[in-house]
Short mmCIF file of C-alpha atoms in Angstrom, two decimals:
data_model
loop_
_atom_site.label_atom_id
_atom_site.label_comp_id
_atom_site.label_asym_id
_atom_site.label_seq_id
_atom_site.Cartn_x
_atom_site.Cartn_y
_atom_site.Cartn_z
CA MET A 15 -13.41 -30.84 -28.74
CA PRO A 16 -10.70 -28.28 -29.65
CA GLN A 17 -11.14 -26.50 -33.01
CA SER A 18 -8.78 -27.44 -35.64
CA HIS A 19 -7.16 -23.96 -35.68
CA GLU A 20 -6.78 -24.12 -31.88
CA PRO A 21 -4.65 -27.38 -31.37
CA TRP A 22 -2.87 -26.08 -28.11
CA TYR A 23 -5.70 -25.83 -25.60
CA ARG A 24 -9.25 -26.40 -25.08
CA HIS A 25 -11.46 -23.61 -23.14
CA GLY A 26 -12.50 -24.73 -19.94
CA PRO A 27 -14.57 -23.05 -17.25
CA PRO A 28 -12.45 -20.45 -15.62
CA PRO A 29 -13.10 -20.39 -11.81
CA TRP A 30 -9.91 -18.74 -10.80
CA PRO A 31 -8.82 -18.37 -13.66
CA VAL A 32 -8.42 -22.08 -13.85
CA PRO A 33 -5.34 -22.48 -16.40
CA ASP A 34 -6.33 -23.79 -19.82
CA ASN A 35 -4.71 -26.84 -21.32
CA PRO A 36 -2.67 -25.52 -24.23
CA TYR A 37 -0.33 -28.37 -24.73
CA ALA A 38 -1.15 -31.50 -26.84
CA PRO A 39 1.21 -34.41 -26.87
CA GLU A 40 4.48 -33.88 -28.60
CA GLY A 41 4.03 -33.59 -32.44
CA TYR A 42 0.36 -32.90 -32.19
CA GLY A 43 -0.49 -29.97 -34.66
CA PRO A 44 1.78 -27.12 -35.96
CA PRO A 45 3.67 -24.91 -33.50
CA PRO A 46 1.77 -21.99 -32.26
CA PRO A 47 2.48 -18.56 -33.46
CA PRO A 48 4.98 -16.50 -31.15
CA PRO A 49 2.98 -14.98 -28.32
CA PRO A 50 2.86 -11.10 -28.53
CA ARG A 51 5.38 -9.31 -26.25
CA ARG A 52 3.94 -7.91 -22.98
CA ARG A 53 4.89 -4.71 -21.35
CA TRP A 54 4.32 -6.43 -17.99
CA PRO A 55 5.63 -8.06 -16.18
CA LEU A 56 8.97 -8.60 -18.31
CA ALA A 57 11.85 -8.74 -15.94
CA ALA A 58 13.74 -6.15 -17.94
CA ALA A 59 10.85 -3.53 -17.80
CA VAL A 60 10.38 -4.19 -14.03
CA LEU A 61 14.03 -4.12 -13.38
CA ALA A 62 14.31 -0.71 -15.42
CA LEU A 63 11.58 0.71 -13.05
CA LEU A 64 13.37 -0.49 -10.03
CA LEU A 65 16.56 1.36 -11.27
CA LEU A 66 14.66 4.44 -11.95
CA PHE A 67 12.47 4.69 -8.96
CA GLY A 68 13.64 2.13 -6.41
CA ALA A 69 11.70 -1.19 -5.41
CA GLY A 70 8.33 -1.04 -4.07
CA THR A 71 5.55 1.61 -4.28
CA TYR A 72 6.28 3.02 -7.69
CA VAL A 73 6.72 -0.52 -9.26
CA LEU A 74 3.51 -1.61 -7.61
CA ASP A 75 1.71 1.58 -8.76
CA ALA A 76 2.93 0.97 -12.36
CA LEU A 77 1.84 -2.61 -12.42
CA SER A 78 -1.41 -1.84 -10.79
CA ARG A 79 -2.10 0.53 -13.71
CA ALA A 80 -1.12 -2.14 -16.03
CA ASP A 81 -3.64 -4.42 -14.35
CA ARG A 82 -6.50 -2.11 -14.93
CA ASP A 83 -5.31 -1.65 -18.55
CA ARG A 84 -6.00 -5.27 -19.10
CA THR A 85 -9.68 -4.34 -19.49
CA ASP A 86 -8.67 -2.92 -22.80
CA ARG A 87 -6.30 -5.65 -24.15
CA ALA A 88 -5.77 -4.13 -27.61
CA GLY A 89 -4.92 -0.77 -26.45
CA ALA A 90 -2.62 -2.09 -23.52
CA GLU A 91 -0.62 -4.28 -26.12
CA SER A 92 -0.23 -1.64 -28.56
CA GLY A 93 0.66 1.30 -26.14
CA ALA A 94 4.27 2.40 -25.27
CA PRO A 95 5.62 1.50 -21.80
CA PRO A 96 4.74 4.04 -19.21
CA THR A 97 7.20 6.88 -18.34
CA ALA A 98 7.58 8.74 -15.08
CA THR A 99 8.63 12.45 -14.45
CA PRO A 100 11.88 12.46 -12.41
CA PRO A 101 11.26 13.02 -8.84
CA THR A 102 13.05 16.37 -8.94
CA THR A 103 10.40 17.94 -11.26
CA SER A 104 7.30 15.86 -10.43
CA THR A 105 4.18 17.55 -9.15
CA ARG A 106 2.80 14.48 -7.68
CA PRO A 107 2.24 15.13 -3.93
CA ALA A 108 4.45 13.27 -1.54
CA PRO A 109 3.13 9.87 -0.86
CA SER A 110 2.13 9.02 2.72
CA PRO A 111 3.89 6.38 4.49
CA SER A 112 2.76 2.92 3.40
CA ARG A 113 1.06 0.77 6.09
CA ILE A 114 2.01 -2.96 6.41
CA PRO A 115 -0.87 -4.98 8.08
CA THR A 116 0.28 -7.02 10.96
CA ALA A 117 0.08 -10.73 11.22
CA ALA A 118 -2.82 -10.45 13.65
CA GLU A 119 -4.82 -8.36 11.29
CA ILE A 120 -4.26 -10.89 8.39
CA ALA A 121 -5.24 -13.61 10.80
CA ARG A 122 -8.51 -11.77 11.77
CA GLN A 123 -9.54 -11.26 8.06
CA ARG A 124 -8.61 -14.91 6.97
CA ARG A 125 -11.66 -16.54 5.07
CA ALA A 126 -12.53 -20.17 5.16
CA GLY A 127 -10.24 -22.09 2.96
CA GLU A 128 -7.54 -19.35 2.99
CA ALA A 129 -4.02 -20.28 3.86
CA SER A 130 -2.53 -18.84 7.11
CA ALA A 131 -0.03 -16.11 6.63
CA TRP A 132 2.60 -14.15 8.69
CA ILE A 133 4.33 -10.91 7.54
CA VAL A 134 7.74 -9.41 8.48
CA ASP A 135 7.58 -5.54 8.91
CA ASP A 136 11.44 -4.79 9.09
CA ARG A 137 12.02 -1.23 10.42
CA THR A 138 15.74 -1.42 10.05
CA ASP A 139 17.03 2.10 8.97
CA LEU A 140 18.20 1.75 5.47
CA PRO A 141 19.79 4.56 3.15
CA ARG A 142 17.27 6.30 0.84
CA ARG A 143 18.15 4.04 -2.05
CA HIS A 144 17.44 0.58 -3.52
CA ILE A 145 18.79 -2.10 -1.19
CA PRO A 146 19.12 -5.62 -2.71
CA THR A 147 17.87 -8.59 -0.59
CA GLN A 148 20.02 -11.66 -0.65
CA ASP A 149 19.49 -15.44 -0.67
CA LEU A 150 16.94 -17.07 1.50
CA TRP A 151 18.39 -19.91 3.62
CA ILE A 152 16.20 -22.58 5.31
CA VAL A 153 18.07 -23.96 8.39
CA GLY A 154 16.19 -26.03 10.76
CA ASP A 155 12.91 -24.38 11.69
CA THR A 156 14.09 -20.82 10.52
CA VAL A 157 14.38 -18.86 7.36
CA VAL A 158 17.46 -16.42 7.32
CA GLN A 159 18.44 -13.65 5.01
CA ALA A 160 21.08 -11.01 4.71
CA VAL A 161 20.01 -7.55 3.96
CA TYR A 162 22.26 -4.37 3.89
CA LYS A 163 24.30 -4.61 7.26
CA ARG A 164 22.26 -7.40 8.99
CA VAL A 165 21.73 -11.18 8.90
CA VAL A 166 18.18 -11.99 10.39
CA ALA A 167 16.43 -15.29 11.30
CA HIS A 168 12.81 -15.70 11.45
CA ARG A 169 10.88 -18.76 12.77
CA LEU A 170 9.12 -20.59 9.97
CA SER A 171 5.99 -21.21 11.93
CA ASP A 172 5.06 -17.69 12.81
CA GLY A 173 7.71 -15.33 11.54
CA THR A 174 9.08 -14.14 14.94
CA GLU A 175 12.61 -12.75 14.82
CA VAL A 176 14.87 -15.39 16.48
CA TRP A 177 18.20 -13.75 16.21
CA SER A 178 20.03 -11.12 14.21
CA VAL A 179 23.83 -10.48 13.46
CA ASP A 180 24.81 -6.82 12.79
CA LEU A 181 27.56 -6.33 10.24
CA PRO A 182 30.07 -3.60 9.90
CA THR A 183 29.56 -2.93 6.24
CA PRO A 184 26.95 -3.68 3.63
CA VAL A 185 26.74 -7.15 2.01
CA CYS A 186 27.89 -7.68 -1.59
CA GLU A 187 27.31 -11.20 -2.16
CA THR A 188 25.95 -14.43 -0.52
CA PRO A 189 26.14 -18.14 -1.59
CA VAL A 190 22.81 -19.88 -2.55
CA ASN A 191 23.59 -22.84 -0.15
CA PRO A 192 24.86 -23.01 3.36
CA THR A 193 27.03 -25.94 4.27
CA PRO A 194 25.12 -29.18 5.60
CA ASP A 195 25.70 -27.85 9.26
CA GLY A 196 24.35 -24.65 8.43
CA LYS A 197 27.21 -22.26 8.06
CA VAL A 198 27.73 -19.63 5.34
CA VAL A 199 30.41 -17.20 4.27
CA ILE A 200 29.33 -13.82 3.09
CA VAL A 201 31.18 -11.21 1.04
CA LEU A 202 30.99 -7.56 2.56
CA GLN A 203 32.18 -4.29 1.42
CA ASN A 204 35.65 -3.03 2.83
CA VAL A 205 33.78 0.30 3.81
CA GLU A 206 30.40 1.80 3.40
CA ALA A 207 30.66 4.45 0.63
CA TRP A 208 29.29 5.39 -2.89
CA THR A 209 32.71 5.05 -4.50
CA GLY A 210 36.01 3.46 -4.04
CA THR A 211 34.42 0.31 -2.38
CA ARG A 212 35.95 -3.04 -2.73
CA CYS A 213 33.91 -6.56 -2.11
CA ASP A 214 36.82 -8.18 -0.49
CA GLN A 215 35.81 -8.80 3.24
CA LEU A 216 34.70 -12.51 4.00
CA ARG A 217 32.89 -13.29 7.37
CA MET A 218 31.47 -16.56 8.33
CA ILE A 219 28.08 -16.92 9.96
CA ASP A 220 26.84 -19.86 11.81
CA LEU A 221 23.03 -19.86 10.95
CA ARG A 222 21.88 -22.36 13.56
CA THR A 223 23.29 -20.31 16.47
CA GLY A 224 23.38 -16.77 15.01
CA LYS A 225 27.01 -16.20 15.90
CA ALA A 226 29.51 -14.48 13.66
CA GLY A 227 32.81 -16.23 13.18
CA TRP A 228 35.99 -15.78 11.44
CA HIS A 229 36.68 -12.66 9.37
CA GLU A 230 39.25 -12.45 6.51
CA GLN A 231 40.27 -10.19 3.55
CA LEU A 232 40.47 -11.52 0.17
CA ALA A 233 44.03 -11.14 -1.20
CA ASP A 234 44.64 -9.18 -4.35
CA THR A 235 44.81 -11.19 -7.56
CA ASP A 236 47.53 -9.25 -9.23
CA SER A 237 45.14 -9.08 -12.27
CA GLY A 238 45.40 -5.40 -12.77
CA ASP A 239 41.95 -4.92 -11.48
CA ASP A 240 42.22 -2.17 -8.78
CA ASP A 241 38.89 -2.85 -7.18
CA THR A 242 37.03 -6.15 -6.46
CA ILE A 243 33.67 -4.65 -7.40
CA ILE A 244 31.93 -7.86 -8.47
CA VAL A 245 32.52 -11.18 -7.00
CA ASP A 246 30.58 -14.50 -6.94
CA SER A 247 30.41 -17.27 -4.33
CA ALA A 248 29.22 -20.64 -3.80
CA ILE A 249 29.37 -23.48 -1.14
CA SER A 250 29.82 -27.25 -1.50
CA GLY A 251 30.19 -29.34 1.33
CA GLY A 252 32.58 -27.57 3.62
CA THR A 253 34.09 -25.46 0.92
CA VAL A 254 33.40 -21.94 -0.19
CA ALA A 255 34.67 -21.00 -3.67
CA ILE A 256 35.07 -17.26 -4.40
CA VAL A 257 35.56 -15.80 -7.88
CA GLN A 258 37.18 -12.29 -8.09
CA SER A 259 38.86 -10.37 -10.74
CA MET A 260 38.76 -13.36 -13.28
CA LYS A 261 40.36 -15.66 -10.95
CA ALA A 262 39.03 -18.22 -8.42
CA ALA A 263 39.97 -19.80 -5.10
CA ALA A 264 38.56 -22.24 -2.39
CA TYR A 265 38.50 -21.62 1.23
CA ARG A 266 37.38 -24.00 4.26
CA VAL A 267 34.22 -22.66 5.53
CA VAL A 268 35.05 -23.63 9.18
CA ASP A 269 38.16 -21.65 9.63
CA GLY A 270 38.80 -19.47 6.40
CA ARG A 271 41.94 -21.34 5.58
CA LYS A 272 42.61 -21.32 1.73
CA LEU A 273 42.57 -24.74 0.16
CA TYR A 274 43.67 -23.95 -3.44
CA ASP A 275 43.49 -21.97 -6.20
CA ILE A 276 40.73 -23.05 -8.92
CA PRO A 277 43.05 -23.99 -11.97
CA MET A 278 42.80 -21.67 -14.68
CA GLU A 279 42.71 -23.36 -18.10
CA ASN A 280 43.69 -21.77 -21.47
CA PRO A 281 45.48 -18.76 -19.62
CA GLY A 282 44.47 -15.63 -21.36
CA LYS A 283 41.62 -17.37 -23.05
CA CYS A 284 39.33 -18.77 -20.60
CA TYR A 285 38.29 -16.71 -17.35
CA PRO A 286 36.08 -18.00 -14.44
CA GLY A 287 33.25 -15.78 -14.20
CA ARG A 288 30.52 -17.63 -11.99
CA LEU A 289 30.11 -20.42 -9.61
CA ALA A 290 27.14 -22.81 -8.74
CA GLY A 291 27.26 -24.81 -5.35
CA GLY A 292 25.26 -27.33 -3.53
CA SER A 293 26.01 -31.10 -3.70
CA ARG A 294 28.34 -30.18 -6.49
CA LEU A 295 30.83 -27.45 -7.13
CA LEU A 296 30.80 -25.97 -10.77
CA VAL A 297 32.76 -23.27 -12.22
CA LEU A 298 31.60 -21.37 -15.25
CA ALA A 299 34.03 -19.53 -17.58
CA ASP A 300 34.03 -17.25 -20.47
CA CYS A 301 36.33 -18.44 -23.21
CA ALA A 302 37.89 -17.07 -26.46
CA ILE A 303 36.33 -13.85 -25.51
CA ALA A 304 38.70 -11.96 -28.19
CA SER A 305 37.64 -14.29 -31.10
CA TYR A 306 34.48 -12.83 -32.42
CA GLY A 307 31.88 -15.37 -33.50
CA LYS A 308 33.95 -18.06 -31.87
CA GLU A 309 33.60 -17.28 -28.14
CA TYR A 310 32.07 -20.19 -26.00
CA ASP A 311 31.40 -20.88 -22.38
CA GLN A 312 32.76 -23.78 -20.36
CA VAL A 313 31.62 -25.47 -17.09
CA ARG A 314 33.68 -27.72 -14.94
CA GLU A 315 32.84 -29.72 -11.97
CA ILE A 316 35.35 -29.33 -9.31
CA ASP A 317 36.11 -31.66 -6.41
CA PRO A 318 35.46 -29.21 -3.62
CA VAL A 319 37.98 -30.78 -1.22
CA THR A 320 40.95 -31.16 -3.60
CA GLY A 321 40.16 -28.81 -6.62
CA ARG A 322 40.63 -31.71 -8.99
CA VAL A 323 38.68 -31.17 -12.24
CA ARG A 324 36.09 -34.10 -12.68
CA TRP A 325 34.88 -33.04 -15.99
CA ARG A 326 34.49 -30.31 -18.50
CA HIS A 327 31.73 -29.25 -20.91
CA ARG A 328 31.92 -26.59 -23.60
CA THR A 329 29.15 -24.81 -25.37
CA GLU A 330 29.05 -24.57 -29.02
CA PRO A 331 30.90 -21.55 -30.45
CA GLY A 332 28.70 -18.49 -30.31
CA ARG A 333 26.71 -19.73 -27.39
CA ARG A 334 26.86 -19.01 -23.78
CA ILE A 335 25.59 -20.28 -20.39
CA GLY A 336 22.70 -18.50 -19.00
CA GLN A 337 21.56 -20.31 -15.65
CA VAL A 338 22.39 -23.30 -13.71
CA LEU A 339 18.91 -24.89 -13.12
CA SER A 340 20.45 -27.87 -11.13
CA VAL A 341 23.83 -29.30 -10.14
CA ASP A 342 22.69 -32.74 -9.64
CA PRO A 343 21.72 -33.68 -12.15
CA VAL A 344 23.63 -30.94 -14.04
CA VAL A 345 21.03 -28.87 -16.06
CA ILE A 346 21.98 -25.51 -17.75
CA THR A 347 20.61 -23.01 -20.05
CA THR A 348 22.22 -21.74 -23.18
CA ALA A 349 21.70 -18.72 -25.47
CA HIS A 350 23.25 -17.35 -28.58
CA ARG A 351 25.49 -14.49 -27.87
CA GLU A 352 23.84 -12.10 -30.05
CA THR A 353 20.14 -13.02 -30.06
CA HIS A 354 20.14 -13.73 -26.34
CA ALA A 355 16.91 -14.98 -24.90
CA GLU A 356 15.32 -15.29 -28.14
CA ASP A 357 17.39 -18.38 -28.98
CA TRP A 358 17.75 -20.44 -25.80
CA ARG A 359 17.77 -24.16 -24.73
CA VAL A 360 17.73 -26.37 -21.91
CA VAL A 361 20.76 -28.62 -21.71
CA ALA A 362 20.92 -31.58 -19.45
CA LEU A 363 24.24 -33.19 -18.90
CA GLY A 364 25.51 -36.58 -18.00
CA PRO A 365 27.66 -37.61 -15.16
CA ASP A 366 30.87 -37.17 -17.46
CA GLY A 367 29.80 -33.61 -18.73
CA GLY A 368 28.56 -35.03 -21.94
CA VAL A 369 25.25 -33.78 -23.40
CA ARG A 370 22.38 -36.11 -22.14
CA ARG A 371 19.52 -34.01 -23.83
CA THR A 372 18.91 -30.71 -25.30
CA ILE A 373 15.48 -29.27 -25.04
CA ASP A 374 13.98 -26.36 -27.11
CA PRO A 375 10.82 -24.92 -25.13
CA ARG A 376 10.34 -22.19 -27.40
CA PRO A 377 7.61 -23.78 -29.58
CA LYS A 378 5.48 -23.99 -26.61
CA GLY A 379 6.05 -20.25 -25.75
CA LEU A 380 8.27 -20.80 -22.76
CA LYS A 381 10.77 -18.05 -22.20
CA HIS A 382 14.07 -18.10 -20.56
CA CYS A 383 14.33 -17.13 -16.77
CA GLY A 384 12.61 -13.67 -16.67
CA ASP A 385 12.91 -13.42 -20.32
CA SER A 386 16.58 -12.32 -20.13
CA ILE A 387 20.19 -13.68 -20.04
CA ASP A 388 22.36 -11.92 -17.38
CA THR A 389 25.70 -13.59 -17.06
CA SER A 390 27.00 -10.98 -14.55
CA ALA A 391 24.70 -12.27 -11.95
CA ASN A 392 24.19 -15.24 -9.70
CA ALA A 393 24.22 -18.40 -12.05
CA GLN A 394 21.65 -20.27 -9.68
CA GLN A 395 18.94 -17.32 -9.66
CA CYS A 396 16.14 -18.63 -11.76
CA ARG A 397 12.60 -18.76 -10.33
CA GLU A 398 10.95 -19.89 -13.25
CA ALA A 399 12.55 -23.32 -13.33
CA VAL A 400 12.93 -26.30 -10.97
CA VAL A 401 14.59 -29.70 -11.65
CA GLY A 402 13.78 -33.01 -9.86
CA GLY A 403 12.47 -36.61 -10.46
CA GLY A 404 13.76 -36.59 -13.94
CA LEU A 405 11.80 -33.51 -14.98
CA VAL A 406 12.44 -29.87 -15.66
CA LEU A 407 9.47 -27.61 -14.76
CA LEU A 408 9.53 -24.39 -16.53
CA GLY A 409 7.45 -21.48 -15.87
CA GLY A 410 6.63 -17.92 -17.20
CA THR A 411 4.19 -14.98 -17.25
CA ASP A 412 1.22 -17.14 -18.18
CA ARG A 413 2.06 -20.84 -18.46
CA VAL A 414 4.23 -23.66 -17.10
CA GLY A 415 5.26 -27.00 -18.52
CA ALA A 416 7.11 -30.12 -17.62
CA TYR A 417 9.77 -31.75 -19.92
CA ASP A 418 11.36 -35.22 -19.47
CA LEU A 419 15.15 -35.02 -19.10
CA ASP A 420 15.70 -38.33 -20.77
CA THR A 421 13.43 -37.83 -23.73
CA GLY A 422 13.10 -34.23 -24.08
CA LYS A 423 9.33 -34.63 -24.64
CA LEU A 424 6.75 -32.27 -23.16
CA LEU A 425 4.58 -34.15 -20.52
CA TRP A 426 2.17 -31.73 -19.37
CA GLY A 427 1.49 -28.00 -19.42
CA VAL A 428 -1.02 -25.46 -18.74
CA LYS A 429 -1.63 -21.58 -19.28
CA ASP A 430 -4.13 -18.92 -18.50
CA LYS A 431 -5.66 -16.24 -20.88
CA GLY A 432 -3.33 -13.51 -19.82
CA THR A 433 -4.68 -12.82 -16.34
CA SER A 434 -1.51 -13.85 -14.42
CA TYR A 435 1.68 -12.08 -13.55
CA GLY A 436 3.83 -15.40 -13.20
CA TYR A 437 3.97 -19.09 -12.78
CA TYR A 438 6.72 -20.23 -10.68
CA PRO A 439 7.43 -23.83 -10.25
CA LEU A 440 8.52 -24.83 -6.57
CA ARG A 441 8.86 -28.69 -6.53
CA VAL A 442 8.51 -32.06 -8.50
CA GLY A 443 6.33 -34.27 -6.74
CA PRO A 444 5.45 -37.92 -6.85
CA GLY A 445 3.76 -39.28 -9.98
CA ARG A 446 5.59 -36.84 -12.15
CA THR A 447 3.37 -34.01 -10.71
CA GLY A 448 4.50 -30.40 -10.14
CA ILE A 449 3.76 -27.88 -7.44
CA VAL A 450 3.50 -24.36 -8.80
CA TYR A 451 3.04 -20.85 -7.32
CA GLN A 452 0.89 -18.68 -9.46
CA LEU A 453 1.38 -15.09 -8.56
CA GLY A 454 -1.90 -13.20 -8.27
CA THR A 455 -2.52 -9.39 -9.05
CA ASN A 456 -2.76 -6.30 -7.07
CA GLY A 457 -6.44 -7.16 -6.27
CA ARG A 458 -6.68 -10.81 -6.47
CA ALA A 459 -4.47 -13.08 -4.23
CA GLY A 460 -2.34 -15.95 -5.65
CA ARG A 461 -2.12 -19.60 -5.13
CA VAL A 462 -0.27 -22.77 -4.91
CA PHE A 463 -1.47 -25.75 -6.99
CA ARG A 464 -0.55 -29.31 -8.06
CA ILE A 465 -0.81 -30.41 -11.56
CA GLY A 466 0.45 -33.57 -13.26
CA PRO A 467 -0.08 -35.50 -16.53
CA GLY A 468 -3.43 -34.68 -17.94
CA GLY A 469 -2.87 -30.85 -17.48
CA VAL A 470 -5.79 -28.75 -16.44
CA ASP A 471 -7.83 -31.84 -15.28
CA THR A 472 -5.42 -32.49 -12.61
CA VAL A 473 -5.13 -29.10 -11.17
CA LYS A 474 -5.71 -29.01 -7.35
CA ASP A 475 -5.15 -26.18 -4.88
CA VAL A 476 -2.50 -26.81 -2.31
CA LEU A 477 -2.67 -23.22 -0.91
CA ARG A 478 -5.34 -20.52 -1.72
CA LEU A 479 -3.58 -17.26 -0.55
CA PRO A 480 -5.64 -14.80 1.61
CA ALA A 481 -7.43 -12.04 -0.08
CA SER A 482 -6.30 -9.61 2.60
CA THR A 483 -2.66 -10.08 1.59
CA ALA A 484 -3.20 -9.66 -2.19
CA ARG A 485 -1.77 -6.17 -2.43
CA ALA A 486 1.18 -7.04 -0.19
CA GLU A 487 1.69 -10.30 -1.84
CA PHE A 488 1.78 -8.64 -5.31
CA GLY A 489 4.31 -5.86 -4.26
CA THR A 490 6.71 -8.33 -2.67
CA ALA A 491 6.62 -11.24 -5.33
CA VAL A 492 6.37 -9.64 -8.62
CA VAL A 493 10.04 -8.97 -8.61
CA GLY A 494 11.18 -11.12 -5.85
CA LYS A 495 12.47 -14.43 -4.48
CA ASN A 496 10.78 -17.55 -3.26
CA VAL A 497 11.48 -20.78 -1.29
CA TYR A 498 9.06 -23.83 -0.72
CA VAL A 499 9.80 -25.97 2.45
CA GLY A 500 7.23 -28.68 3.42
CA ASP A 501 3.95 -26.91 2.40
CA ARG A 502 5.04 -23.47 3.35
CA LEU A 503 5.61 -20.74 0.77
CA VAL A 504 8.18 -17.88 1.71
CA ILE A 505 8.38 -14.84 -0.51
CA THR A 506 10.55 -11.73 -0.38
CA PRO A 507 11.30 -8.75 -2.64
CA ALA A 508 14.29 -8.62 -4.75
CA GLY A 509 14.94 -5.21 -3.12
CA LEU A 510 13.75 -2.79 -0.50
CA ASN A 511 13.37 1.06 -0.75
CA GLY A 512 15.15 3.00 2.01
CA ASP A 513 12.65 5.78 1.75
CA ASP A 514 10.33 5.38 4.80
CA ASN A 515 7.32 6.80 2.86
CA ARG A 516 7.55 3.51 0.60
CA ARG A 517 7.92 0.94 3.05
CA GLU A 518 7.38 -2.66 2.02
CA PRO A 519 7.26 -5.93 3.75
CA ARG A 520 10.46 -7.80 3.91
CA MET A 521 8.97 -11.32 3.93
CA LEU A 522 5.66 -12.87 3.71
CA SER A 523 4.84 -16.63 4.26
CA PHE A 524 1.88 -18.89 3.67
CA ALA A 525 1.01 -22.19 4.97
CA PRO A 526 -2.11 -24.56 5.33
#
């Protein structure tokens, strides 16, 4: 039986570590004290390291040291974040080239009960800087991704490269979803340069055939913005919508013909900033931005064919939209404009844009996607949440929980004792269960498990990832992207380092 002063979980035997069961039914006992802030792997700290050192080896080394520091928990929690000497003054010897294991080597070292795996060692020549990776697209039996100046498809079964398309300039932006028949429109830079670039080149790619299609240049918006530096895009049906310089328009994916300008409401007060696509097309806008304390965000559903506004929803004054967790049903996160991720909610909307349910996950220690709010980035990039079957699953550094979108009640949840670097929900399964990816550590492989009502007592492994890929998995996924198709997990880092001495896998995949 749990002690009266520990109402949130009972300690169970930890074979993996098995997650404990911290969550009692809603209303059972007082809320727990706020969890202590961790140095690792908060997204802000990791991304700062990425900017300082580039993705890959340095991040991996720093996190590995943090891993070892866990043996002295008190010291680790009270110490300051590690700093690094700039490369120009470092006395560290030059690193030797990283060696990436081959798929054949991984297969030979596979132990009984472990998942099969393949790995992509992409030897594309990259500039010696951090190169962001783009969205992962699943089309037929391939996984496709754009990186730098290439779009590459790999066969899901074994990772073999099926086709690639070379691009004239680097990729700026890709939509999260392709069209139903497997086409995307990507945004490229106009030139390859450090300064003076514009993200104004559109190119269609057929992801089923690997053929490049039409190419068009975005027209100037006459907004006074000389450079279209940041753009956002989304595809819904056969329409691609583009936001540039606080204006938005829609184009036909098949031939690039402009369909309409997305209507601007309250001109001078509301500006479109981000998009979300898929089965619906959503436009997110910043409003009343000059009215301190009264700023609000607006989300509209747009008919992708005609541009007609189907409904509108605006946040309360002083709150903004963080991420779109789902477009059908529409589920978003909101946060206070000043306290940011410290004051966040999950908001489920009804078919007319009205509030269906507001959920506050903070009493259970669940934090906003990556523990940050970034309204300049893609609105559909939240690895820590998935929606389906009337539930929203929320993950984090050391826990995962499921909330009912109708009642707002927590149905189940688990957490560990601080030995994990992340729980990433992948899918809602039958019987209100969830499929979750638990990232391992530098020396211990992760796993994919199923969990349902009943918490820890229902946990069952779906994939036990190979011990031989633990280091590669950790370096790839700790700041990365993932997709789950069938029973296969595919992970990729958020960025690559162009330094050949710090080479990393570009993709890693696991299946039964």
